[in-house]
CSV table of C-alpha atoms in Angstrom, one decimal:
chain,number,residue,atom,x,y,z
A,1,MET,CA,0.0,0.0,0.0
A,2,THR,CA,2.9,2.4,0.8
A,3,ASP,CA,4.4,1.6,-2.6
A,4,ILE,CA,1.1,2.6,-4.3
A,5,ILE,CA,0.9,5.9,-2.5
A,6,ALA,CA,4.6,6.6,-3.3
A,7,ALA,CA,3.8,5.9,-7.0
A,8,LEU,CA,0.9,8.2,-7.0
A,9,ARG,CA,3.1,10.9,-5.6
A,10,ASP,CA,5.6,10.3,-8.3
A,11,ILE,CA,2.8,10.8,-10.9
A,12,CYS,CA,1.1,13.9,-9.5
A,13,GLY,CA,3.5,15.3,-6.9
A,14,ALA,CA,3.4,14.7,-3.1
A,15,LYS,CA,1.3,17.9,-2.6
A,16,TYR,CA,-1.6,16.3,-4.5
A,17,VAL,CA,-1.8,13.0,-2.8
A,18,LEU,CA,-3.5,12.4,0.6
A,19,GLY,CA,-2.7,9.1,2.3
A,20,GLY,CA,-1.8,7.6,5.7
A,21,SER,CA,-2.9,9.9,8.5
A,22,ASP,CA,-3.8,12.8,6.1
A,23,ASP,CA,-7.4,14.1,6.6
A,24,ARG,CA,-9.5,12.7,3.8
A,25,LYS,CA,-12.9,13.1,5.4
A,26,ALA,CA,-14.2,15.6,2.9
A,27,TYR,CA,-13.6,12.9,0.2
A,28,ASP,CA,-14.5,9.8,2.2
A,29,VAL,CA,-17.9,10.9,3.4
A,30,ASP,CA,-20.9,11.8,1.1
A,31,VAL,CA,-22.8,15.1,1.1
A,32,PHE,CA,-25.4,13.8,3.6
A,33,GLY,CA,-22.9,12.3,5.9
A,34,ASP,CA,-24.6,8.9,5.9
A,35,LYS,CA,-22.4,7.1,3.4
A,36,ILE,CA,-18.9,6.8,5.0
A,37,GLY,CA,-15.9,5.2,3.5
A,38,VAL,CA,-12.1,5.0,4.3
A,39,SER,CA,-10.0,5.5,1.2
A,40,LEU,CA,-6.4,4.2,0.8
A,41,ALA,CA,-5.5,7.6,-0.8
A,42,VAL,CA,-6.9,10.6,-2.5
A,43,VAL,CA,-5.1,11.7,-5.7
A,44,ARG,CA,-5.8,14.9,-7.6
A,45,PRO,CA,-4.3,14.8,-11.1
A,46,ALA,CA,-3.7,17.9,-13.1
A,47,ASN,CA,-4.4,16.6,-16.6
A,48,THR,CA,-5.5,13.6,-18.7
A,49,GLU,CA,-2.0,12.2,-18.9
A,50,GLU,CA,-1.8,11.9,-15.1
A,51,VAL,CA,-5.2,10.3,-15.0
A,52,SER,CA,-4.0,7.8,-17.6
A,53,ALA,CA,-0.9,7.0,-15.5
A,54,ILE,CA,-3.0,6.5,-12.4
A,55,LEU,CA,-5.3,4.1,-14.1
A,56,LYS,CA,-2.4,2.2,-15.5
A,57,LEU,CA,-1.0,1.9,-12.0
A,58,ALA,CA,-4.3,0.9,-10.7
A,59,GLN,CA,-4.7,-1.9,-13.2
A,60,ASP,CA,-1.1,-3.2,-12.7
A,61,THR,CA,-1.6,-3.4,-8.9
A,62,GLY,CA,-5.3,-4.4,-8.9
A,63,THR,CA,-6.3,-1.3,-7.0
A,64,ALA,CA,-9.8,0.0,-7.3
A,65,VAL,CA,-10.4,3.6,-8.3
A,66,VAL,CA,-13.4,5.8,-7.3
A,67,PRO,CA,-13.8,8.8,-9.5
A,68,GLN,CA,-15.1,11.9,-7.7
A,69,GLY,CA,-16.2,15.4,-8.8
A,70,GLY,CA,-17.8,17.8,-6.3
A,71,ASN,CA,-19.0,14.9,-4.1
A,72,THR,CA,-22.6,16.1,-4.2
A,73,GLY,CA,-24.2,12.9,-5.5
A,74,LEU,CA,-27.2,11.5,-3.7
A,75,ALA,CA,-26.8,7.7,-4.4
A,76,GLY,CA,-23.4,6.9,-3.0
A,77,GLY,CA,-21.7,6.6,-6.3
A,78,ALA,CA,-18.6,8.6,-5.3
A,79,THR,CA,-18.0,7.1,-1.9
A,80,PRO,CA,-15.2,4.4,-1.3
A,81,THR,CA,-15.6,1.3,0.7
A,82,SER,CA,-14.5,1.3,4.4
A,83,ASP,CA,-11.6,-1.1,4.1
A,84,GLU,CA,-9.0,1.4,3.1
A,85,THR,CA,-8.2,-0.3,-0.2
A,86,GLN,CA,-9.6,2.1,-2.8
A,87,ILE,CA,-8.1,5.2,-4.4
A,88,ILE,CA,-10.4,8.3,-4.8
A,89,LEU,CA,-9.4,10.1,-8.0
A,90,SER,CA,-10.6,13.7,-7.6
A,91,LEU,CA,-11.0,15.8,-10.8
A,92,ALA,CA,-11.0,19.0,-8.8
A,93,ARG,CA,-7.8,20.3,-10.3
A,94,MET,CA,-8.8,19.7,-13.8
A,95,ASN,CA,-11.1,22.8,-13.8
A,96,ALA,CA,-10.2,24.7,-17.0
A,97,ILE,CA,-12.9,26.1,-19.3
A,98,GLU,CA,-10.7,25.6,-22.4
A,99,GLU,CA,-12.9,27.3,-25.0
A,100,VAL,CA,-16.3,29.0,-25.4
A,101,ASN,CA,-17.2,29.2,-29.1
A,102,PRO,CA,-20.2,31.6,-29.6
A,103,GLU,CA,-20.4,30.7,-33.3
A,104,THR,CA,-20.9,27.0,-32.7
A,105,ARG,CA,-22.5,27.6,-29.3
A,106,THR,CA,-20.2,25.0,-27.7
A,107,ALA,CA,-17.9,24.9,-24.7
A,108,THR,CA,-14.9,22.7,-24.3
A,109,VAL,CA,-14.2,22.0,-20.6
A,110,GLN,CA,-12.3,19.8,-18.3
A,111,ALA,CA,-14.2,17.5,-16.0
A,112,GLY,CA,-13.5,19.4,-12.8
A,113,VAL,CA,-15.2,22.6,-13.9
A,114,ILE,CA,-17.9,23.7,-11.3
A,115,LEU,CA,-21.3,24.0,-13.0
A,116,GLN,CA,-21.9,27.5,-11.7
A,117,ASN,CA,-18.5,28.7,-13.0
A,118,LEU,CA,-19.5,27.5,-16.5
A,119,HIS,CA,-22.8,29.3,-16.1
A,120,ASP,CA,-21.1,32.5,-15.2
A,121,THR,CA,-18.5,32.2,-18.1
A,122,VAL,CA,-21.0,31.5,-20.9
A,123,ALA,CA,-23.3,34.2,-19.7
A,124,LYS,CA,-20.7,36.8,-20.8
A,125,HIS,CA,-21.5,35.6,-24.4
A,126,ASP,CA,-25.3,35.7,-23.9
A,127,LEU,CA,-25.4,31.9,-23.8
A,128,ILE,CA,-26.5,29.4,-21.2
A,129,PHE,CA,-25.6,25.8,-20.3
A,130,PRO,CA,-29.1,24.8,-19.3
A,131,LEU,CA,-28.4,22.4,-16.5
A,132,ILE,CA,-29.9,23.8,-13.4
A,133,PHE,CA,-30.2,22.3,-9.9
A,134,GLY,CA,-29.4,23.1,-6.3
A,135,ALA,CA,-25.8,21.8,-6.1
A,136,ARG,CA,-24.6,23.9,-9.1
A,137,GLY,CA,-22.3,25.9,-6.8
A,138,SER,CA,-20.2,22.8,-6.0
A,139,CYS,CA,-21.0,20.0,-8.4
A,140,MET,CA,-18.6,19.4,-11.3
A,141,ILE,CA,-19.2,18.7,-15.0
A,142,GLY,CA,-17.6,15.3,-14.9
A,143,GLY,CA,-20.0,14.2,-12.2
A,144,ASN,CA,-23.0,15.7,-14.0
A,145,ILE,CA,-22.0,13.7,-17.1
A,146,SER,CA,-21.3,10.5,-15.2
A,147,THR,CA,-24.7,10.6,-13.5
A,148,ASN,CA,-26.6,12.0,-16.5
A,149,ALA,CA,-27.8,14.7,-14.1
A,150,GLY,CA,-31.3,16.3,-14.6
A,151,GLY,CA,-32.8,19.3,-12.9
A,152,SER,CA,-35.5,21.9,-13.5
A,153,ASN,CA,-34.9,22.7,-17.2
A,154,VAL,CA,-35.1,19.1,-18.5
A,155,LEU,CA,-38.5,19.9,-19.9
A,156,ARG,CA,-37.1,22.2,-22.5
A,157,TYR,CA,-33.4,21.2,-22.9
A,158,GLY,CA,-33.2,17.5,-21.8
A,159,ASN,CA,-30.9,15.7,-19.4
A,160,THR,CA,-27.2,16.1,-19.4
A,161,ARG,CA,-27.0,13.5,-22.2
A,162,ALA,CA,-28.8,15.9,-24.6
A,163,LEU,CA,-26.2,18.6,-23.8
A,164,VAL,CA,-23.0,16.6,-24.5
A,165,LEU,CA,-21.5,16.5,-28.0
A,166,GLY,CA,-18.1,15.0,-27.3
A,167,LEU,CA,-16.1,13.3,-24.6
A,168,GLU,CA,-12.6,12.4,-23.7
A,169,VAL,CA,-12.5,9.3,-21.5
A,170,VAL,CA,-9.6,7.4,-19.8
A,171,LEU,CA,-10.4,3.7,-19.8
A,172,PRO,CA,-9.0,1.1,-17.4
A,173,GLY,CA,-5.4,0.5,-17.9
A,174,GLY,CA,-4.8,4.1,-19.0
A,175,ARG,CA,-6.1,4.0,-22.6
A,176,ILE,CA,-7.4,7.4,-23.7
A,177,MET,CA,-10.6,7.3,-25.8
A,178,ASN,CA,-11.0,10.4,-27.9
A,179,LEU,CA,-14.7,11.1,-28.7
A,180,MET,CA,-14.3,14.9,-28.7
A,181,ASN,CA,-16.0,15.6,-32.0
A,182,ALA,CA,-18.3,18.6,-31.7
A,183,LEU,CA,-20.8,17.1,-34.1
A,184,TYR,CA,-24.5,16.8,-34.2
A,185,LYS,CA,-24.3,13.9,-36.6
A,186,ASN,CA,-21.7,11.2,-36.2
A,187,ASN,CA,-23.1,7.9,-37.3
A,188,THR,CA,-19.9,5.8,-37.0
A,189,GLY,CA,-20.9,2.7,-35.1
A,190,TYR,CA,-21.7,2.2,-31.4
A,191,ALA,CA,-22.8,5.3,-29.4
A,192,LEU,CA,-19.8,5.0,-27.0
A,193,LYS,CA,-20.3,8.5,-25.8
A,194,ASP,CA,-23.8,7.7,-24.6
A,195,LEU,CA,-22.5,4.5,-23.0
A,196,ILE,CA,-20.1,6.5,-20.8
A,197,ILE,CA,-22.8,9.2,-19.9
A,198,GLY,CA,-24.6,7.8,-16.8
A,199,ALA,CA,-22.2,5.0,-16.2
A,200,GLU,CA,-21.1,6.6,-12.9
A,201,GLY,CA,-17.4,6.0,-13.5
A,202,THR,CA,-17.8,2.2,-13.8
A,203,LEU,CA,-16.4,2.1,-17.3
A,204,GLY,CA,-13.9,4.9,-17.3
A,205,ILE,CA,-13.2,8.4,-16.2
A,206,VAL,CA,-14.5,11.5,-18.1
A,207,THR,CA,-11.7,14.0,-18.3
A,208,ARG,CA,-12.9,16.5,-20.9
A,209,ALA,CA,-16.2,17.3,-22.8
A,210,VAL,CA,-17.6,19.4,-25.6
A,211,LEU,CA,-20.9,20.8,-24.3
A,212,GLN,CA,-23.9,22.2,-26.2
A,213,LEU,CA,-24.8,25.8,-25.3
A,214,HIS,CA,-28.0,27.6,-25.9
A,215,PRO,CA,-29.0,31.3,-26.4
A,216,ALA,CA,-29.8,33.0,-23.1
A,217,PRO,CA,-33.5,34.0,-22.8
A,218,VAL,CA,-33.9,37.7,-23.4
A,219,ALA,CA,-37.0,37.8,-21.3
A,220,ARG,CA,-38.7,35.5,-18.8
A,221,ALA,CA,-42.2,35.1,-17.4
A,222,THR,CA,-42.6,33.3,-14.1
A,223,ALA,CA,-45.8,32.4,-12.3
A,224,LEU,CA,-46.9,30.6,-9.1
A,225,MET,CA,-50.3,29.0,-9.3
A,226,SER,CA,-52.8,27.1,-7.4
A,227,VAL,CA,-54.4,24.6,-9.8
A,228,ALA,CA,-57.5,22.5,-9.5
A,229,SER,CA,-55.9,19.1,-10.0
A,230,LEU,CA,-52.8,17.4,-11.5
A,231,PRO,CA,-54.7,16.6,-14.7
A,232,ALA,CA,-55.7,20.2,-14.9
A,233,ALA,CA,-52.1,21.2,-14.5
A,234,LEU,CA,-51.0,18.9,-17.4
A,235,THR,CA,-53.7,20.5,-19.6
A,236,LEU,CA,-52.3,23.9,-18.6
A,237,LEU,CA,-48.8,22.8,-19.4
A,238,ARG,CA,-49.8,21.7,-22.9
A,239,ARG,CA,-51.6,25.0,-23.4
A,240,LEU,CA,-48.5,27.0,-22.4
A,241,GLN,CA,-46.3,24.8,-24.6
A,242,ASP,CA,-48.5,25.3,-27.6
A,243,ALA,CA,-49.0,29.1,-27.1
A,244,SER,CA,-45.3,29.8,-26.5
A,245,GLY,CA,-43.9,27.5,-29.2
A,246,GLY,CA,-42.2,25.3,-26.6
A,247,ALA,CA,-40.8,28.1,-24.4
A,248,VAL,CA,-41.8,26.5,-21.1
A,249,GLU,CA,-38.5,25.9,-19.2
A,250,ALA,CA,-39.9,24.7,-15.9
A,251,PHE,CA,-43.2,23.3,-14.6
A,252,GLU,CA,-42.7,22.3,-11.0
A,253,PHE,CA,-45.4,20.8,-8.7
A,254,MET,CA,-45.5,21.5,-5.0
A,255,PRO,CA,-48.4,20.1,-2.9
A,256,ARG,CA,-49.9,21.9,0.1
A,257,ASN,CA,-47.7,20.2,2.7
A,258,HIS,CA,-44.6,21.5,0.9
A,259,MET,CA,-45.9,25.0,1.0
A,260,GLU,CA,-46.9,24.8,4.6
A,261,GLY,CA,-43.5,23.3,5.5
A,262,TYR,CA,-41.8,26.2,3.6
A,263,LEU,CA,-43.8,28.8,5.6
A,264,ARG,CA,-42.9,27.0,8.9
A,265,LEU,CA,-39.2,27.2,8.0
A,266,ASN,CA,-39.5,30.8,6.8
A,267,PRO,CA,-41.9,32.7,9.1
A,268,ASP,CA,-40.8,36.0,7.7
A,269,LYS,CA,-42.0,34.9,4.2
A,270,SER,CA,-45.4,34.9,2.7
A,271,LEU,CA,-46.9,33.3,-0.4
A,272,PRO,CA,-47.8,35.6,-3.3
A,273,MET,CA,-51.2,33.9,-3.7
A,274,GLU,CA,-54.2,34.4,-1.5
A,275,GLU,CA,-55.3,30.8,-1.9
A,276,MET,CA,-52.9,27.9,-1.4
A,277,GLY,CA,-54.1,24.8,-3.2
A,278,GLU,CA,-53.5,21.1,-2.9
A,279,VAL,CA,-51.7,21.4,-6.3
A,280,ASN,CA,-49.4,24.4,-6.6
A,281,ILE,CA,-47.3,24.9,-9.8
A,282,LEU,CA,-44.3,27.1,-10.4
A,283,THR,CA,-43.8,27.7,-14.1
A,284,GLU,CA,-41.3,29.7,-16.1
A,285,LEU,CA,-41.2,30.6,-19.8
A,286,GLY,CA,-38.0,31.8,-21.5
A,287,ALA,CA,-38.1,33.9,-24.7
A,288,THR,CA,-35.0,33.4,-26.8
A,289,SER,CA,-36.4,35.4,-29.7
A,290,LYS,CA,-36.9,39.2,-29.8
A,291,LEU,CA,-40.4,38.6,-31.0
A,292,LEU,CA,-41.6,37.3,-27.7
A,293,ALA,CA,-39.3,39.6,-25.7
A,294,ARG,CA,-40.5,42.9,-27.3
A,295,PRO,CA,-42.7,45.1,-25.2
A,296,GLY,CA,-46.5,45.0,-25.7
A,297,ALA,CA,-48.9,47.9,-25.4
A,298,ASP,CA,-48.5,47.9,-21.6
A,299,GLY,CA,-44.7,47.9,-21.8
A,300,ARG,CA,-44.3,44.4,-20.6
A,301,PRO,CA,-42.6,41.7,-22.7
A,302,LEU,CA,-45.0,39.8,-24.9
A,303,ILE,CA,-44.1,36.5,-23.2
A,304,GLU,CA,-45.5,37.9,-20.0
A,305,ASN,CA,-48.7,38.9,-21.8
A,306,LEU,CA,-48.9,35.4,-23.3
A,307,LEU,CA,-48.5,33.8,-19.9
A,308,GLU,CA,-51.2,36.1,-18.4
A,309,GLU,CA,-53.6,35.3,-21.3
A,310,VAL,CA,-53.2,31.5,-20.7
A,311,LEU,CA,-53.7,32.0,-16.9
A,312,THR,CA,-56.8,34.1,-17.5
A,313,GLU,CA,-58.2,31.4,-19.7
A,314,GLY,CA,-57.4,28.9,-16.9
A,315,PHE,CA,-59.3,31.0,-14.3
A,316,GLU,CA,-62.3,31.2,-16.7
A,317,ASN,CA,-62.4,27.4,-17.2
A,318,GLY,CA,-61.8,26.6,-13.5
A,319,LYS,CA,-58.4,24.9,-13.9
A,320,ILE,CA,-56.6,27.7,-12.0
A,321,LEU,CA,-57.8,28.8,-8.5
A,322,ASP,CA,-55.3,31.5,-7.9
A,323,ALA,CA,-52.0,32.8,-9.4
A,324,ALA,CA,-49.3,35.4,-9.2
A,325,ILE,CA,-46.9,36.5,-12.0
A,326,ALA,CA,-43.5,37.7,-10.9
A,327,GLN,CA,-43.2,41.5,-11.7
A,328,ASN,CA,-39.4,41.7,-11.3
A,329,ASP,CA,-36.3,39.6,-10.7
A,330,SER,CA,-36.7,39.8,-6.9
A,331,GLN,CA,-40.2,38.3,-7.1
A,332,ARG,CA,-38.9,35.6,-9.5
A,333,GLU,CA,-36.2,34.7,-7.1
A,334,ALA,CA,-38.7,34.6,-4.2
A,335,PHE,CA,-40.9,32.2,-6.2
A,336,TRP,CA,-37.9,29.9,-7.0
A,337,HIS,CA,-36.8,30.0,-3.4
A,338,ILE,CA,-40.0,28.1,-2.4
A,339,ARG,CA,-39.2,25.3,-4.9
A,340,GLU,CA,-35.5,25.2,-4.2
A,341,SER,CA,-36.0,24.9,-0.4
A,342,ALA,CA,-37.4,21.4,-1.0
A,343,TYR,CA,-34.4,19.7,0.7
A,344,GLU,CA,-34.6,21.9,3.8
A,345,VAL,CA,-38.4,21.4,4.0
A,346,ALA,CA,-38.0,17.6,3.8
A,347,VAL,CA,-35.1,17.4,6.3
A,348,ALA,CA,-37.0,19.4,8.9
A,349,GLN,CA,-39.5,16.6,9.2
A,350,GLY,CA,-36.9,14.0,10.1
A,351,PRO,CA,-35.5,10.9,8.4
A,352,ALA,CA,-37.4,9.8,5.3
A,353,ILE,CA,-37.4,6.9,2.8
A,354,ASP,CA,-36.6,8.8,-0.3
A,355,PHE,CA,-37.4,8.0,-3.9
A,356,ASP,CA,-36.3,9.7,-7.2
A,357,ILE,CA,-38.7,8.1,-9.6
A,358,ALA,CA,-40.3,8.9,-13.0
A,359,VAL,CA,-43.6,7.9,-14.5
A,360,PRO,CA,-45.4,8.9,-17.7
A,361,LEU,CA,-46.9,12.4,-17.3
A,362,ASP,CA,-50.5,11.2,-17.2
A,363,GLN,CA,-49.6,8.7,-14.4
A,364,VAL,CA,-48.3,11.1,-11.8
A,365,ALA,CA,-51.6,11.5,-10.1
A,366,THR,CA,-52.2,7.7,-10.2
A,367,PHE,CA,-48.8,7.1,-8.7
A,368,LEU,CA,-49.5,9.5,-5.8
A,369,GLU,CA,-52.9,8.1,-5.1
A,370,GLN,CA,-51.9,4.5,-5.3
A,371,ALA,CA,-48.7,4.9,-3.3
A,372,GLU,CA,-50.6,6.3,-0.4
A,373,GLN,CA,-53.2,3.6,-0.5
A,374,ARG,CA,-50.7,0.7,-0.7
A,375,LEU,CA,-48.4,2.1,1.9
A,376,ALA,CA,-51.1,2.8,4.5
A,377,PRO,CA,-51.3,-0.7,5.9
A,378,ILE,CA,-47.5,-1.1,5.9
A,379,ALA,CA,-46.7,2.3,7.5
A,380,PRO,CA,-49.8,3.4,9.4
A,381,GLY,CA,-49.6,7.1,10.3
A,382,MET,CA,-47.0,7.9,7.6
A,383,ARG,CA,-46.6,11.3,6.1
A,384,ASN,CA,-44.9,12.2,2.8
A,385,THR,CA,-42.8,14.9,1.2
A,386,ILE,CA,-43.4,15.5,-2.5
A,387,VAL,CA,-42.0,17.8,-5.1
A,388,SER,CA,-42.0,17.1,-8.8
A,389,HIS,CA,-40.5,18.2,-12.1
A,390,LEU,CA,-44.0,17.7,-13.4
A,391,GLY,CA,-43.2,18.6,-16.9
A,392,ASP,CA,-41.0,15.5,-17.3
A,393,GLY,CA,-42.8,13.1,-14.9
A,394,ASN,CA,-40.0,13.1,-12.3
A,395,ILE,CA,-41.2,12.8,-8.7
A,396,HIS,CA,-39.1,13.3,-5.6
A,397,TYR,CA,-41.2,11.2,-3.1
A,398,GLY,CA,-40.3,10.8,0.5
A,399,VAL,CA,-42.1,8.5,3.0
A,400,LEU,CA,-42.0,9.7,6.6
A,401,PRO,CA,-43.0,6.8,8.9
A,402,ALA,CA,-44.6,7.5,12.2
A,403,ASN,CA,-42.1,8.1,15.0
A,404,ASN,CA,-39.4,8.6,12.4
A,405,GLU,CA,-37.5,10.8,14.9
A,406,ASN,CA,-36.1,7.6,16.3
A,407,GLY,CA,-34.8,6.5,12.9
A,408,ILE,CA,-36.3,4.1,10.3
A,409,ASP,CA,-36.6,0.4,10.8
A,410,PRO,CA,-34.6,-1.3,8.0
A,411,VAL,CA,-37.3,-3.9,7.5
A,412,LEU,CA,-39.9,-1.3,7.1
A,413,LYS,CA,-37.6,0.6,4.7
A,414,THR,CA,-37.3,-2.5,2.5
A,415,GLN,CA,-41.0,-3.1,2.5
A,416,VAL,CA,-41.8,0.5,1.5
A,417,MET,CA,-39.2,0.5,-1.2
A,418,GLU,CA,-40.6,-2.7,-2.7
A,419,VAL,CA,-44.1,-1.3,-2.7
A,420,VAL,CA,-43.2,2.0,-4.3
A,421,GLU,CA,-40.9,0.5,-6.9
A,422,ASP,CA,-43.4,-2.2,-7.8
A,423,LEU,CA,-46.0,0.5,-8.4
A,424,VAL,CA,-43.5,2.5,-10.5
A,425,THR,CA,-42.8,-0.6,-12.6
A,426,GLU,CA,-46.6,-1.3,-13.1
A,427,LEU,CA,-46.9,2.3,-14.4
A,428,ASN,CA,-44.0,1.8,-16.9
A,429,GLY,CA,-41.8,4.2,-14.9
A,430,SER,CA,-38.2,4.3,-13.6
A,431,PHE,CA,-37.0,3.8,-10.1
A,432,SER,CA,-34.1,6.2,-10.8
A,433,ALA,CA,-35.0,9.4,-12.7
A,434,GLU,CA,-32.0,11.7,-12.3
A,435,HIS,CA,-29.9,10.8,-9.2
A,436,GLY,CA,-28.3,7.7,-10.5
A,437,ILE,CA,-27.8,4.2,-9.0
A,438,GLY,CA,-24.6,4.3,-7.0
A,439,THR,CA,-24.8,1.9,-4.1
A,440,SER,CA,-28.2,2.9,-2.7
A,441,LYS,CA,-30.2,1.6,-5.6
A,442,ARG,CA,-28.3,-1.6,-6.4
A,443,PRO,CA,-30.9,-3.7,-4.7
A,444,SER,CA,-33.5,-2.0,-6.9
A,445,MET,CA,-31.5,-2.8,-9.9
A,446,ALA,CA,-31.6,-6.5,-8.9
A,447,ARG,CA,-35.3,-6.4,-8.3
A,448,GLN,CA,-36.6,-4.2,-11.1
A,449,LYS,CA,-34.2,-4.0,-14.0
A,450,ASP,CA,-34.9,-6.3,-17.0
A,451,PRO,CA,-32.6,-9.3,-16.5
A,452,VAL,CA,-31.6,-9.3,-20.2
A,453,ALA,CA,-30.6,-5.6,-19.9
A,454,LEU,CA,-28.6,-6.5,-16.7
A,455,GLU,CA,-26.8,-9.3,-18.6
A,456,ALA,CA,-25.9,-6.8,-21.4
A,457,MET,CA,-24.6,-4.3,-18.8
A,458,HIS,CA,-22.5,-6.9,-17.1
A,459,ALA,CA,-21.0,-7.9,-20.5
A,460,VAL,CA,-20.1,-4.3,-21.3
A,461,LYS,CA,-18.5,-4.0,-17.8
A,462,ARG,CA,-16.4,-7.2,-18.3
A,463,ALA,CA,-15.3,-6.1,-21.8
A,464,LEU,CA,-14.1,-2.6,-20.8
A,465,ASP,CA,-13.0,-3.3,-17.2
A,466,PRO,CA,-12.1,-7.0,-16.9
A,467,GLY,CA,-10.1,-6.3,-13.7
A,468,ASN,CA,-13.1,-4.6,-12.1
A,469,ILE,CA,-11.1,-1.6,-10.9
A,470,MET,CA,-13.4,1.1,-12.0
A,471,ASN,CA,-15.8,2.1,-9.2
A,472,PRO,CA,-16.5,-1.5,-8.2
A,473,GLY,CA,-19.7,-2.2,-6.2
A,474,LYS,CA,-21.6,0.7,-7.9
A,475,VAL,CA,-24.6,0.5,-10.3
A,476,LEU,CA,-24.5,-3.2,-11.1
A,477,PRO,CA,-26.1,-5.7,-8.7
């Protein structure tokens, strides 16, 4: 083990290797503090060549490697085992934004670039990289790619997979695979880029990427609404999509208990609506054309007038009970604060059995109704926490058993997980929508994933990583 650490220091310099009694807690423990490992060493390479040398060393010595970005993942995919045998390879030093090309609307970046830094850089060119979620101030592009991260803008722009044009990947043994073509069309055999995206570091390490940028909206229209029902909300979404030509960027569902929890945590805040509903929707439209951004007769951007027209129509047909449109950036931020406080609202209610699931849009209401009915006999007195990217069918569903302040019975947790995931499967959904598999959902993979698909995944893993050194124990059951 000492020889491995010495070799790592030869590759990267002693300053960039932590081992022995060095403090590695920030790397060994996940963001929630409940997945705890003990690494053999943490190594922080400066470039692709050093990553290549590290993976060659790992293969030659049979040492497992755990790739890590900002360590903000929620499924345990970046945490080592506790036996002090695995190397954490941190991409944090590989943080260069190599190029922003406004003509092609692309950015070439290293894997350690923090998402917010990319946002800030491309904004200077009136462009956006439309991947938006709470951890953007610390998560890194390599981790976003490796987990195929989602977020609130998936409705318009797609998951990370839809935003990646090219990749550079270091494979086990140190081989460097160059897929850095900035092309929309590249029909040259197997889609290896897409195989790496979402693989959570089990097939190789993403070191660089070519990312697709989009024009920044020149005007936005944001509203918070109380809606009659979830089916009514979906009708409203389609009406907004049709009226705006697909300009809806977010359509977020928050039930009454979320709104009440937010107000308990923020007693100095108030809701912009007089009537809080059982179904509350935050929606945002972004105008990227000057046509929808130009001022109307009242001086407001036309996209705001368009939103108001659709909401007025919703009032008249009974689908909307109450609504407020943000009049300025401060009000817009206040609306979004309600949605982005979901983690704090959930945590304030104690330990939960959490799910990140997706179902077809027209099955969201069915899932919520059926889940409550099926769980009632198993977890009497349970409560739940719910927020949803309703526009793409992604539900963040938390089950709060009675007396959860004393922790959660593991047997009960397994029962609840099986009930919820069986229901998701019945509805042709997915037990992992945007957070990945890591270690926490490996049992779900064994229960729910098509066995032929699992067989194919194992075959790919054996072919690319026969020594099983890349993030072993993650994703595959």
